[in-house]
Amino acid sequence: MLITREELAAIKQQAVAEYPNECCGVILVRDAERRHVPCRNVQDQMHARDPITFPRSARNAYYMDPMDALKLNRLADEGFAFAVIYHSHPNAGAYFSETDRGQALIRGEPAYPGAVYVVVSVVGSEVKALAAYRWNVERCVFERADAGDLDPAEPAVSRRLLAAAERRIPGGVNSPVRAFRSVGGEPRFVARAEGARLWDADGRAYVDFVGSWGPLVLGHAPRAVVQAVTAAAAGGTSYGAPTRQEVELAEAIAVAYPSMELLRLVSSGTEAAMSAIRVARGATGRDLLVKFDGCYHGHADSLLVKAGSGGATFGIPDSRGVPAVLAALTLTLPFNDLDAVRELFRQRGEEIAALIVEPVAGNMGVVAPAPGFLAGLREITAQHGALLIFDEVITGFRIAYGGAQELYGVRPDLTCLGKIIGGGLPVGAYGGRRDVMDHVAPLGGVYQAGTLSGNPLAVAAGLATLRALEDRQGYARLEALGARLERGLRDAAVKAGVPFTVNRVGSMLTGFFCAGPVRDYADAKTADVARYARFYHGMLERGVYLAPSQFEAAFVSLAHGDDDLEHAARAAADAMAAVV
């Protein structure tokens, strides 16, 4: 037994009574005897007396009345042991945060190794969820001690699914950023999605601003895409042979991207970037690659050097398992710093095969190119005989029908596209100048192959998506939706008095919890990730699904409506007020 029904009721009552302040208490045991000791939070009084020593922050949201501490010490002297230590998260989720962990440990060891820590989520004077955590001696981590059965509001099905997943899948997830390590807590397992909403395995609905990380520009399960995939599946799921539809998709892409005179379909954005770099090296006979700090181009070995996305989330710019000799072939520079690019090419330009860039960074959070930055990259690479690669896996068909190269008027030598050209199904493409792509087998000596390249289901979904976008009329609406989401976030931050910077390009944006501006990876890393975590859970509890990392983008789709944006703005106002 973790906690009795009567104790649970008393804890919930205390948490609601003390909202919007944080509450705390202890349950002690001695043999069969249990004592519940609610503790008084005197942080407000201490802050009023000495605001420097007792600031208002997530780490200092609670300060126990010294008389309560004395009472607990006396009970400990009488032989009582700490069985349960609980506290509430006002306007945030029932997760064990980094602050919670830090306060529960002394020099890396738990202060009360036998205790269970219960966290209560209170939103709008209502208990939304509870969760329990216990120290795992072997793994030296706090793990869930309950199965989502403390309260009906707890996402119990997701909890059980995560426990099952962790037995077979590293961390219980198939991509690291899904693990919620950056924001704390545990992921919601998705059961279905439609339009601008998704539903988790526990039946909760969310307005979705992740959109499978960007490609679902039409929203979830648009009718035209579903019908196209259904029809394609009836004819077979994979052939490993050419089809008419993949030719049609290649033609549609080339019309939108005139720089892609020849292109090759692959199965992912990672594969597209990896292949484009191999082609660039093969075409130039050079080995060095230049990338920018915080830009993520997939998890190929030579690209996991000062990468963004999951790497930024976990603070691990270089992955283990990447040989030093490969990493040494990748040179990194600060984003938006043309002077640094010029100096590097002055020193080593004859060795550089290519420079790869997200023309609008999306994996350190959204960071737009400074005026003249992309044009400067075009000029410098051309002067030194290196190829310019635009990684438009996120921006392609997203910020304009012709992507960033249309929006900014800069033509790269090679372009990488991702799953938006498959309507969200696994697909990618790379392509560029004909003389460069002539090096790809079977025309040339640069080998690249894939059984699932041009998969008929992905191609059908991609064609349906591009046909819905090709008149370009939807992009004005995407711009308006993006601007409205930005305005809602900004207004919420101003009202709450929270330092906050929004970077937006069209329908993709990131709100950074810092004063800004955010122009590169170094600026992005000044954001308050703990504050973002509290905001994230506040939004999640209010039915708004954002990326579980400060260093990712939010996306709007053509399926979002006025009600969705109004709901997000209201949720942001409440959640932002709680992170002050």
XYZ file of C-alpha atoms in Angstrom:
580
model
C 0.000 0.000 0.000
C 1.411 3.352 -1.037
C -1.270 5.502 0.512
C -4.709 5.005 2.089
C -7.914 6.337 0.596
C -8.353 8.689 3.544
C -4.801 10.020 3.193
C -5.302 10.555 -0.518
C -8.496 12.522 0.076
C -6.787 14.697 2.687
C -3.808 15.390 0.397
C -6.099 16.415 -2.474
C -8.086 18.672 -0.156
C -4.894 20.345 1.091
C -3.532 20.815 -2.428
C -6.740 22.534 -3.564
C -7.001 24.661 -0.408
C -3.468 26.027 -0.823
C -3.698 26.558 -4.610
C -2.205 28.531 -6.370
C 0.624 28.045 -3.875
C 2.492 24.763 -3.569
C 1.595 22.471 -0.690
C 3.630 19.797 1.031
C 3.295 17.150 3.717
C 4.554 13.841 5.062
C 3.105 10.496 6.059
C 5.174 8.689 8.691
C 4.907 5.081 9.860
C 5.895 3.177 13.010
C 4.968 -0.451 12.889
C 1.224 -0.425 12.039
C 0.750 3.210 13.037
C 0.548 5.941 10.375
C 0.740 9.689 10.979
C -0.254 12.286 8.363
C 1.482 15.636 8.910
C 0.411 18.426 6.506
C 3.074 21.137 6.442
C 2.572 24.858 6.090
C 4.162 26.755 3.204
C 5.575 30.054 4.502
C 7.415 30.984 1.304
C 5.244 34.074 0.757
C 6.013 35.389 4.217
C 9.729 34.669 3.856
C 9.842 36.316 0.417
C 8.113 39.425 1.773
C 10.658 39.573 4.598
C 13.774 38.844 2.483
C 13.168 38.643 -1.309
C 16.867 38.123 -2.096
C 17.327 35.044 0.096
C 13.837 33.721 -0.697
C 13.160 34.560 -4.370
C 10.064 33.452 -6.262
C 11.186 30.600 -8.513
C 10.422 26.957 -9.204
C 13.241 25.937 -6.884
C 11.978 28.215 -4.135
C 8.231 27.714 -4.467
C 8.078 26.041 -1.060
C 9.568 26.839 2.340
C 8.434 24.737 5.283
C 7.319 26.365 8.515
C 10.168 25.704 11.022
C 7.602 24.481 13.571
C 6.532 21.735 11.165
C 10.163 20.732 10.632
C 10.583 20.514 14.405
C 7.464 18.317 14.649
C 8.806 15.931 12.002
C 12.187 15.688 13.738
C 10.476 14.799 17.032
C 8.422 12.080 15.386
C 11.576 10.689 13.789
C 13.202 10.606 17.230
C 10.197 8.605 18.440
C 10.872 5.921 15.824
C 8.648 7.077 12.972
C 10.005 6.663 9.428
C 9.166 8.735 6.355
C 6.837 6.626 4.188
C 5.361 9.281 1.877
C 6.555 12.785 1.052
C 4.121 14.726 -1.118
C 3.888 18.117 -2.767
C 1.734 19.790 -5.374
C 2.504 21.277 -8.780
C 0.204 24.282 -9.270
C -0.718 24.606 -12.951
C 1.688 21.860 -13.993
C 1.670 18.093 -14.419
C 2.157 15.290 -11.919
C 5.791 14.652 -12.814
C 8.978 14.428 -10.759
C 10.953 17.411 -12.018
C 14.684 18.027 -11.965
C 14.079 20.455 -9.089
C 12.174 17.743 -7.213
C 15.028 15.295 -7.777
C 17.621 17.779 -6.645
C 15.772 18.499 -3.407
C 15.250 14.789 -2.706
C 18.961 13.973 -3.003
C 21.989 14.726 -0.855
C 25.256 14.319 -2.778
C 23.547 12.029 -5.230
C 21.870 9.823 -2.637
C 18.236 10.029 -1.457
C 17.729 11.765 1.877
C 14.917 9.281 2.619
C 15.662 6.154 0.561
C 12.566 4.255 1.708
C 10.091 7.042 1.035
C 7.623 7.329 -1.810
C 7.299 10.795 -3.335
C 3.775 11.729 -4.429
C 3.201 14.654 -6.802
C -0.227 16.269 -7.178
C -1.136 18.292 -10.279
C -3.571 21.125 -9.481
C -4.927 23.244 -12.324
C -7.562 25.909 -11.802
C -8.308 24.767 -8.228
C -8.921 21.218 -9.422
C -6.777 18.135 -8.907
C -5.951 16.836 -12.371
C -3.572 13.953 -11.654
C -1.361 12.263 -9.075
C 1.766 10.171 -9.481
C 4.162 8.394 -7.122
C 7.937 7.943 -7.468
C 10.456 5.770 -5.603
C 14.270 5.593 -5.649
C 15.666 2.654 -7.640
C 18.887 1.667 -5.843
C 20.309 -0.344 -8.756
C 19.715 2.296 -11.435
C 20.149 5.320 -9.147
C 17.048 7.042 -10.519
C 13.553 7.911 -9.317
C 10.996 5.667 -11.031
C 7.248 5.468 -11.014
C 6.001 3.587 -7.980
C 2.345 3.399 -9.046
C 0.570 2.085 -12.112
C -1.532 5.181 -12.641
C -3.989 3.940 -10.007
C -3.691 6.748 -7.445
C -6.462 8.708 -9.099
C -8.852 8.276 -12.043
C -7.412 11.436 -13.626
C -4.013 9.803 -14.030
C -3.285 8.632 -17.616
C -3.238 5.003 -16.494
C -3.272 3.380 -19.938
C -0.281 5.434 -21.114
C 1.499 4.536 -17.869
C 0.962 0.814 -18.457
C 1.979 1.081 -22.094
C 5.176 2.889 -21.129
C 6.035 0.195 -18.592
C 5.538 -2.459 -21.281
C 7.536 -0.436 -23.817
C 10.466 0.025 -21.453
C 10.871 -3.760 -21.306
C 11.599 -3.957 -25.056
C 12.431 -0.464 -26.361
C 15.304 1.717 -25.079
C 13.705 4.252 -22.760
C 10.313 3.020 -23.916
C 10.408 5.226 -27.032
C 11.580 4.917 -30.631
C 12.959 8.461 -30.812
C 14.642 10.173 -27.837
C 12.711 13.456 -27.758
C 9.484 11.515 -27.189
C 10.731 10.402 -23.775
C 9.844 13.682 -21.969
C 13.299 13.714 -20.338
C 13.624 17.438 -21.034
C 10.282 18.392 -19.486
C 9.868 15.629 -16.929
C 6.999 13.224 -16.581
C 6.009 10.529 -18.997
C 4.800 10.548 -22.606
C 1.180 10.204 -23.602
C 0.645 7.270 -25.932
C -1.414 8.397 -28.909
C -4.416 6.334 -29.963
C -5.677 8.332 -32.938
C -5.699 11.750 -34.579
C -7.925 13.717 -36.910
C -7.711 17.265 -38.196
C -5.988 19.469 -35.625
C -6.515 17.095 -32.711
C -5.109 13.910 -31.320
C -6.388 11.597 -28.603
C -4.215 9.664 -26.167
C -4.722 6.098 -25.031
C -6.681 7.354 -21.997
C -9.170 9.196 -24.193
C -7.925 12.738 -23.591
C -8.078 15.141 -26.535
C -5.404 17.721 -27.386
C -5.073 20.525 -29.915
C -1.913 19.383 -31.665
C 0.864 21.821 -32.569
C 3.483 19.112 -33.216
C 1.923 17.590 -36.326
C 4.372 14.680 -36.481
C 7.168 17.280 -36.236
C 6.018 19.374 -39.159
C 4.942 17.395 -42.234
C 1.192 17.349 -41.565
C 0.515 20.694 -43.188
C -3.021 19.514 -44.035
C -3.607 18.175 -40.529
C -4.160 14.611 -39.388
C -5.868 12.095 -41.661
C -7.055 14.484 -44.387
C -9.612 12.735 -46.562
C -7.689 13.081 -49.832
C -4.550 11.543 -48.322
C -6.401 8.700 -46.600
C -8.232 7.842 -49.812
C -5.002 7.905 -51.814
C -3.202 5.611 -49.363
C -6.173 3.230 -49.173
C -6.322 2.943 -52.937
C -2.571 2.421 -53.196
C -2.559 -0.261 -50.503
C -5.156 -2.225 -52.393
C -2.604 -2.605 -55.160
C 0.255 -3.717 -52.926
C 2.427 -2.118 -50.263
C 5.897 -2.399 -51.779
C 7.405 -3.538 -55.059
C 11.096 -2.719 -55.055
C 10.534 -1.673 -58.666
C 9.762 1.587 -60.514
C 6.213 2.977 -60.650
C 4.453 5.715 -62.622
C 3.487 7.539 -59.417
C 7.094 8.048 -58.291
C 7.792 9.729 -61.631
C 4.786 11.995 -61.074
C 6.036 12.898 -57.599
C 9.526 13.658 -58.893
C 8.012 15.932 -61.556
C 5.881 17.752 -58.958
C 8.893 18.314 -56.715
C 11.050 19.577 -59.584
C 8.359 22.087 -60.603
C 8.270 23.470 -57.052
C 12.072 23.345 -56.673
C 13.765 24.305 -59.973
C 17.162 23.768 -58.310
C 16.382 20.019 -58.160
C 17.034 19.176 -61.812
C 17.544 15.523 -60.923
C 16.343 13.958 -57.678
C 16.259 10.619 -55.916
C 13.504 9.452 -53.550
C 14.646 7.852 -50.299
C 12.940 6.769 -47.077
C 13.695 9.583 -44.607
C 15.186 13.023 -44.145
C 18.190 11.449 -42.446
C 18.830 9.300 -45.510
C 18.400 12.315 -47.798
C 21.002 14.385 -45.933
C 23.426 11.489 -45.635
C 23.156 10.788 -49.359
C 23.479 14.434 -50.408
C 26.718 14.740 -48.459
C 28.088 11.575 -50.081
C 27.231 12.961 -53.511
C 28.894 16.281 -52.684
C 32.086 14.523 -51.646
C 32.018 12.299 -54.688
C 31.398 15.206 -57.066
C 34.085 17.487 -55.612
C 36.688 14.920 -54.605
C 36.939 16.656 -51.216
C 36.276 15.341 -47.713
C 35.404 18.183 -45.353
C 31.836 19.154 -44.456
C 30.741 22.404 -42.821
C 27.606 22.613 -40.672
C 26.244 25.016 -38.071
C 25.941 24.633 -34.309
C 22.447 23.493 -33.365
C 21.429 22.459 -36.880
C 20.274 18.852 -37.034
C 20.514 16.911 -40.291
C 19.685 13.412 -39.110
C 21.666 10.885 -37.142
C 24.290 9.841 -39.697
C 27.711 9.585 -38.056
C 29.369 12.630 -39.582
C 26.361 14.842 -38.787
C 26.067 14.268 -35.034
C 28.482 17.072 -34.241
C 27.012 20.006 -32.333
C 23.582 18.956 -33.534
C 20.270 20.294 -32.349
C 16.957 18.436 -31.864
C 17.353 15.579 -29.354
C 21.023 16.435 -28.963
C 20.116 19.942 -27.875
C 17.433 18.609 -25.550
C 19.811 16.339 -23.691
C 22.828 18.657 -23.864
C 24.838 16.007 -25.781
C 26.203 17.692 -28.892
C 28.333 14.690 -29.878
C 26.941 11.175 -29.808
C 28.924 8.255 -28.469
C 29.621 5.702 -31.162
C 30.705 8.308 -33.684
C 34.379 7.635 -34.561
C 36.651 10.613 -33.961
C 38.052 10.301 -37.471
C 34.568 10.898 -38.913
C 33.747 13.736 -36.552
C 37.021 15.401 -37.540
C 35.725 15.686 -41.114
C 32.852 17.902 -39.955
C 33.600 21.531 -39.136
C 31.055 23.585 -37.185
C 30.340 27.294 -37.101
C 27.825 29.576 -35.360
C 24.577 30.028 -37.292
C 24.100 33.483 -38.848
C 27.843 34.309 -38.620
C 29.034 35.043 -42.163
C 32.384 36.369 -40.965
C 33.163 32.993 -39.402
C 32.191 31.257 -42.661
C 34.444 33.527 -44.713
C 37.389 32.950 -42.384
C 37.003 29.162 -42.405
C 36.795 29.047 -46.203
C 39.802 31.370 -46.432
C 41.809 28.860 -44.414
C 40.463 25.526 -45.699
C 38.235 26.247 -48.692
C 40.110 23.915 -51.033
C 39.356 20.967 -48.706
C 35.640 21.641 -48.203
C 33.219 19.529 -50.237
C 30.002 21.124 -49.017
C 28.291 23.370 -46.536
C 24.946 22.059 -45.247
C 22.440 24.314 -43.520
C 18.853 24.414 -42.384
C 17.926 27.652 -44.183
C 15.522 28.268 -41.325
C 16.824 26.426 -38.295
C 14.192 24.239 -36.693
C 16.132 21.974 -34.373
C 17.547 24.486 -31.903
C 14.094 25.970 -31.936
C 13.101 28.161 -34.862
C 15.848 30.620 -35.817
C 15.474 32.608 -39.035
C 18.448 33.452 -41.239
C 19.759 36.989 -40.794
C 19.303 39.267 -43.826
C 21.917 38.317 -46.417
C 23.069 35.198 -44.562
C 21.858 32.627 -47.106
C 22.947 34.766 -50.053
C 26.350 35.084 -48.419
C 26.633 31.301 -48.086
C 25.782 30.964 -51.781
C 28.511 33.436 -52.720
C 31.226 31.988 -50.473
C 30.683 28.346 -51.451
C 30.628 29.235 -55.152
C 33.891 31.167 -54.844
C 35.640 28.133 -53.352
C 34.122 25.374 -55.510
C 32.160 23.849 -52.618
C 28.530 22.796 -52.870
C 25.740 24.471 -50.908
C 23.195 22.025 -49.469
C 19.847 23.250 -48.154
C 18.328 20.849 -45.648
C 14.646 21.631 -46.199
C 13.340 18.543 -44.426
C 11.298 20.866 -42.184
C 10.900 23.987 -44.331
C 10.167 22.280 -47.658
C 6.538 22.847 -48.747
C 6.007 24.233 -45.215
C 7.036 27.909 -45.218
C 6.330 28.239 -48.951
C 5.426 25.829 -51.727
C 9.007 26.161 -52.976
C 10.427 26.162 -49.456
C 13.081 28.481 -48.089
C 14.830 28.810 -51.445
C 11.673 30.334 -52.885
C 11.051 32.528 -49.833
C 14.602 33.901 -49.673
C 15.504 33.729 -53.367
C 18.661 31.645 -52.953
C 19.323 28.580 -55.149
C 21.417 25.804 -53.556
C 23.349 23.092 -55.383
C 21.610 20.267 -53.522
C 18.367 20.098 -51.538
C 17.083 17.594 -48.976
C 13.354 17.075 -48.417
C 11.528 14.998 -45.816
C 8.260 13.342 -44.996
C 6.050 16.268 -45.991
C 6.449 14.968 -49.573
C 4.904 11.730 -48.311
C 1.991 13.334 -46.485
C 3.651 12.305 -43.223
C 4.551 8.786 -44.337
C 8.228 7.700 -44.292
C 9.850 9.271 -47.342
C 12.511 11.786 -48.298
C 14.319 13.097 -51.351
C 17.597 14.684 -52.317
C 18.457 16.316 -55.585
C 20.060 19.255 -57.305
C 22.143 20.315 -60.261
C 22.145 17.779 -63.068
C 25.941 17.699 -63.352
C 26.195 16.921 -59.622
C 23.440 14.305 -59.546
C 24.979 12.590 -62.593
C 27.503 11.180 -60.092
C 24.780 9.017 -58.477
C 24.637 5.336 -59.455
C 23.737 3.967 -61.931
C 24.956 7.052 -63.851
C 28.084 7.571 -61.767
C 30.238 6.126 -59.054
C 28.424 7.422 -55.921
C 26.390 4.493 -54.628
C 23.064 4.899 -52.862
C 20.164 2.444 -52.835
C 17.022 1.538 -50.890
C 14.374 -1.146 -51.311
C 11.632 1.115 -49.949
C 12.677 4.213 -51.902
C 9.613 5.467 -53.759
C 7.304 3.294 -51.651
C 3.866 3.341 -53.347
C 1.936 4.235 -50.177
C 4.206 7.168 -49.310
C 4.236 8.381 -52.907
C 0.430 8.284 -53.098
C 0.134 10.259 -49.875
C 2.739 12.737 -51.089
C 1.029 13.353 -54.401
C -2.294 13.967 -52.648
C -0.644 16.434 -50.275
C 1.190 18.388 -52.969
C -1.926 18.586 -55.136
C -3.756 20.171 -52.207
C -0.996 22.768 -51.853
C 0.001 23.480 -55.436
C -2.376 26.422 -55.936
C -0.457 28.087 -53.048
C -3.615 29.661 -51.660
C -3.241 27.842 -48.348
C 0.012 29.595 -47.484
C -1.675 32.932 -46.721
C -3.895 31.102 -44.238
C -0.915 29.295 -42.709
C 0.803 32.663 -42.259
C -2.284 34.081 -40.529
C -2.618 31.050 -38.255
C 1.054 31.213 -37.331
C 0.779 34.919 -36.555
C -2.240 34.299 -34.359
C -0.511 31.568 -32.366
C 2.500 33.849 -31.947
C 0.286 36.690 -30.734
C -1.432 34.451 -28.178
C 1.892 33.317 -26.730
C 3.352 36.830 -26.648
C 0.274 38.326 -24.985
C 0.295 35.581 -22.345
C 3.965 36.216 -21.540
C 3.525 39.990 -21.362
C 0.549 39.645 -19.048
C 2.505 37.273 -16.788
C 5.676 39.369 -16.917
C 7.724 36.395 -18.114
C 10.870 36.920 -20.254
C 9.863 35.383 -23.562
C 10.957 35.558 -27.197
C 8.995 34.159 -30.134
C 10.787 33.303 -33.370
C 8.435 32.553 -36.244
C 8.706 31.939 -39.975
C 5.308 31.313 -41.504
C 3.576 28.362 -39.880
C 6.510 27.258 -37.705
C 7.562 28.963 -34.478
C 9.294 28.564 -31.126
C 8.716 30.473 -27.915
C 11.982 30.744 -25.973
C 11.871 31.456 -22.243
C 14.528 34.150 -22.385
C 14.665 37.865 -23.093
C 16.182 37.358 -26.541
C 16.937 37.940 -29.275
C 17.654 34.347 -30.320
C 19.904 34.372 -33.395
C 21.962 31.201 -32.959
C 22.494 28.103 -30.836
C 24.335 29.999 -28.093
C 21.381 32.371 -27.729
C 18.916 29.461 -27.743
C 20.769 27.748 -24.900
C 20.122 30.744 -22.626
C 16.433 29.772 -22.515
C 15.067 28.647 -19.149
C 14.337 24.967 -19.790
C 12.893 24.420 -16.302
C 10.358 27.180 -16.900
C 9.523 25.687 -20.296
C 8.916 22.314 -18.608
C 6.367 23.853 -16.245
C 4.721 25.712 -19.115
C 4.655 22.542 -21.205
C 2.820 20.564 -18.542
C 0.480 23.461 -17.911
C -0.457 23.444 -21.598
C -0.735 19.647 -21.675
C -3.130 19.676 -18.722
C -5.226 22.251 -20.594
C -5.428 20.109 -23.720
C -2.679 21.679 -25.842
C 0.003 19.384 -27.246
C 3.400 21.037 -27.803
C 6.851 19.584 -28.430
C 8.287 18.160 -25.180
C 11.475 20.217 -25.555
C 12.361 23.891 -25.487
C 14.516 23.342 -28.574
C 11.859 22.295 -31.060
C 9.267 24.002 -33.229
C 5.501 24.296 -33.028
C 3.537 23.941 -36.267
C 0.092 25.048 -37.352
C -1.790 23.290 -40.115
C -4.642 24.090 -42.453
C -6.825 21.942 -40.191
C -6.491 24.392 -37.275
C -9.481 26.688 -36.832
C -10.279 29.844 -34.907
C -11.535 27.859 -31.914
C -8.248 25.965 -31.740
C -6.195 29.160 -31.661
C -8.505 30.740 -29.081
C -8.200 27.649 -26.906
C -4.398 27.742 -27.186
C -4.315 31.452 -26.261
C -6.457 30.911 -23.158
C -4.362 27.933 -22.108
C -1.156 29.900 -22.635
C -2.402 32.776 -20.487
C -3.163 30.426 -17.591
C -0.039 28.286 -17.994
C 2.256 31.303 -18.404
C 0.912 32.894 -15.219
C 1.900 29.738 -13.342
C 5.568 29.755 -14.391
C 6.453 33.209 -13.000
